Amino acid sequence: MRFPRAATAALFLAALAACTTNPFLAGYSGERFPAVAAATVVKEDPAAGTATKIGSSRFVSTSQHDRIDDEARDAALAVGADMVRWDVKQLSRAEWVESDPVYQRRASGRGQFASYIPIPGTSERWQYAATFWRAVSAPPEPPASQPPAPTSARP
């Protein structure tokens, strides 16, 4: 069965889009605001009163991400956050060694022989978590001072 070119192209684009999904956006929960012009990746929570927490995100990956700062910043821009802080911790790590037959031969009357080479394997799971903040706007200016109360005129 042959797929029409348009269907094949659509499947390819869908598969490509699935590979480029920002994991911080996929796991985001919280409020969304209009996109901001710039977002900053911070190492510590902002000082009290300078920003409002608008959401968080958490996901588990089997590999460490190389562009994690860029992904966190892009997610912050998309949800309208001025600041984002992310953390990562290793959930698990398993190591093993498998033996793989690489050469077999049959010797006359002696049976079958194989050479094995060790193949190491590793499985890791990493948990990423991010918190998103929106900067608090400057406080409104205090009202102008009231004019002095009128004084009674003396005759």
Tab-separated table of C-alpha atoms in Angstrom:
chain	number	residue	atom	x	y	z
A	1	MET	CA	0.000	0.000	0.000
A	2	ARG	CA	1.373	3.383	-0.955
A	3	PHE	CA	0.687	6.512	1.049
A	4	PRO	CA	-0.032	9.734	-0.815
A	5	ARG	CA	2.798	12.236	-0.610
A	6	ALA	CA	0.726	14.668	1.457
A	7	ALA	CA	-0.028	11.994	4.065
A	8	THR	CA	3.625	10.973	4.225
A	9	ALA	CA	4.693	14.605	4.628
A	10	ALA	CA	2.095	15.153	7.360
A	11	LEU	CA	3.294	12.075	9.266
A	12	PHE	CA	6.895	13.212	8.946
A	13	LEU	CA	6.081	16.708	10.232
A	14	ALA	CA	4.065	15.283	13.137
A	15	ALA	CA	6.965	13.022	14.095
A	16	LEU	CA	9.398	15.934	13.820
A	17	ALA	CA	7.186	18.149	15.978
A	18	ALA	CA	7.005	15.437	18.632
A	19	CYS	CA	10.808	15.386	18.816
A	20	THR	CA	11.085	19.124	19.349
A	21	THR	CA	8.472	19.580	22.085
A	22	ASN	CA	9.839	21.598	24.971
A	23	PRO	CA	9.581	19.272	28.001
A	24	PHE	CA	9.100	22.214	30.384
A	25	LEU	CA	6.021	23.300	28.428
A	26	ALA	CA	4.674	19.761	28.177
A	27	GLY	CA	4.698	19.417	31.965
A	28	TYR	CA	3.735	23.018	32.819
A	29	SER	CA	0.972	23.753	35.285
A	30	GLY	CA	0.046	27.260	36.321
A	31	GLU	CA	-1.111	30.570	34.948
A	32	ARG	CA	-0.246	31.807	31.480
A	33	PHE	CA	0.344	35.424	30.581
A	34	PRO	CA	1.186	37.170	27.310
A	35	ALA	CA	4.706	36.344	26.146
A	36	VAL	CA	7.476	38.527	27.541
A	37	ALA	CA	10.356	40.005	25.547
A	38	ALA	CA	13.113	38.491	27.693
A	39	ALA	CA	13.399	35.882	30.417
A	40	THR	CA	16.271	35.134	32.768
A	41	VAL	CA	17.431	31.805	34.166
A	42	VAL	CA	18.155	32.381	37.857
A	43	LYS	CA	20.031	30.162	40.317
A	44	GLU	CA	17.994	31.174	43.395
A	45	ASP	CA	14.407	32.171	44.063
A	46	PRO	CA	13.814	35.892	43.569
A	47	ALA	CA	13.699	38.090	46.668
A	48	ALA	CA	10.327	38.299	48.397
A	49	GLY	CA	8.078	40.937	46.909
A	50	THR	CA	9.981	41.238	43.620
A	51	ALA	CA	8.177	38.487	41.698
A	52	THR	CA	5.077	36.318	41.815
A	53	LYS	CA	5.222	32.576	41.228
A	54	ILE	CA	2.991	31.775	38.262
A	55	GLY	CA	3.651	28.078	37.710
A	56	SER	CA	5.918	25.057	37.756
A	57	SER	CA	6.949	22.152	35.607
A	58	ARG	CA	8.339	18.678	36.238
A	59	PHE	CA	9.429	15.903	33.895
A	60	VAL	CA	11.538	12.752	33.923
A	61	SER	CA	14.100	12.006	31.219
A	62	THR	CA	16.410	9.108	30.465
A	63	SER	CA	19.207	11.460	29.461
A	64	GLN	CA	20.684	14.745	30.558
A	65	HIS	CA	19.667	17.645	28.349
A	66	ASP	CA	22.423	19.708	26.759
A	67	ARG	CA	20.339	22.827	26.104
A	68	ILE	CA	18.425	22.908	29.383
A	69	ASP	CA	18.954	26.650	29.984
A	70	ASP	CA	17.618	27.430	26.501
A	71	GLU	CA	14.614	25.122	26.964
A	72	ALA	CA	13.793	26.655	30.358
A	73	ARG	CA	14.138	30.200	28.975
A	74	ASP	CA	11.964	29.385	25.933
A	75	ALA	CA	9.274	27.930	28.209
A	76	ALA	CA	9.403	31.028	30.427
A	77	LEU	CA	8.937	33.285	27.408
A	78	ALA	CA	5.983	31.202	26.233
A	79	VAL	CA	4.109	31.310	29.565
A	80	GLY	CA	4.866	34.989	30.228
A	81	ALA	CA	7.436	34.518	33.004
A	82	ASP	CA	10.334	36.912	33.490
A	83	MET	CA	12.385	34.440	35.535
A	84	VAL	CA	12.799	30.679	35.732
A	85	ARG	CA	14.826	28.483	38.076
A	86	TRP	CA	15.395	24.817	37.281
A	87	ASP	CA	16.911	21.901	39.171
A	88	VAL	CA	17.856	18.377	38.187
A	89	LYS	CA	18.413	15.284	40.272
A	90	GLN	CA	19.298	11.754	39.330
A	91	LEU	CA	16.485	9.352	40.209
A	92	SER	CA	18.189	6.097	39.331
A	93	ARG	CA	21.181	4.526	37.639
A	94	ALA	CA	21.608	0.899	36.662
A	95	GLU	CA	24.687	-0.678	35.111
A	96	TRP	CA	25.060	-4.108	33.587
A	97	VAL	CA	27.305	-6.155	31.337
A	98	GLU	CA	25.956	-8.438	28.629
A	99	SER	CA	27.896	-11.063	26.790
A	100	ASP	CA	27.415	-11.162	23.066
A	101	PRO	CA	28.578	-14.049	20.862
A	102	VAL	CA	30.733	-12.579	18.116
A	103	TYR	CA	32.279	-15.684	16.569
A	104	GLN	CA	31.150	-19.287	16.419
A	105	ARG	CA	32.834	-22.272	14.871
A	106	ARG	CA	32.353	-26.001	14.842
A	107	ALA	CA	35.325	-28.150	15.627
A	108	SER	CA	35.266	-31.702	14.352
A	109	GLY	CA	33.681	-33.846	17.037
A	110	ARG	CA	34.084	-31.232	19.759
A	111	GLY	CA	30.827	-29.243	19.456
A	112	GLN	CA	30.239	-25.570	18.939
A	113	PHE	CA	32.449	-22.834	20.353
A	114	ALA	CA	31.781	-19.119	20.700
A	115	SER	CA	33.791	-16.079	21.625
A	116	TYR	CA	32.007	-13.543	23.787
A	117	ILE	CA	32.753	-9.899	24.307
A	118	PRO	CA	31.397	-7.920	27.250
A	119	ILE	CA	29.017	-5.111	26.297
A	120	PRO	CA	28.462	-2.627	29.124
A	121	GLY	CA	25.091	-0.922	29.491
A	122	THR	CA	23.777	1.932	31.587
A	123	SER	CA	20.276	3.183	32.285
A	124	GLU	CA	19.686	6.526	33.987
A	125	ARG	CA	16.617	8.529	34.938
A	126	TRP	CA	16.772	12.267	35.652
A	127	GLN	CA	14.054	14.466	37.141
A	128	TYR	CA	13.908	18.094	36.047
A	129	ALA	CA	11.833	20.660	37.923
A	130	ALA	CA	11.332	24.338	37.154
A	131	THR	CA	9.589	27.242	38.843
A	132	PHE	CA	8.414	30.250	36.847
A	133	TRP	CA	7.996	33.820	38.166
A	134	ARG	CA	6.575	37.017	36.751
A	135	ALA	CA	8.152	40.263	37.962
A	136	VAL	CA	5.964	42.411	40.163
A	137	SER	CA	5.331	45.738	38.492
A	138	ALA	CA	6.498	48.863	40.234
A	139	PRO	CA	4.150	49.916	43.000
A	140	PRO	CA	1.778	52.711	42.075
A	141	GLU	CA	2.952	56.155	42.947
A	142	PRO	CA	1.478	57.501	46.161
A	143	PRO	CA	-1.284	60.020	45.624
A	144	ALA	CA	-0.191	63.605	45.424
A	145	SER	CA	-0.223	65.320	48.764
A	146	GLN	CA	-3.552	66.839	49.625
A	147	PRO	CA	-3.727	70.592	49.348
A	148	PRO	CA	-3.865	72.287	52.713
A	149	ALA	CA	-7.335	72.717	54.135
A	150	PRO	CA	-8.738	76.187	53.599
A	151	THR	CA	-8.366	78.459	56.563
A	152	SER	CA	-11.149	80.641	57.709
A	153	ALA	CA	-10.714	84.223	56.698
A	154	ARG	CA	-10.504	86.740	59.556
A	155	PRO	CA	-12.334	89.977	59.225
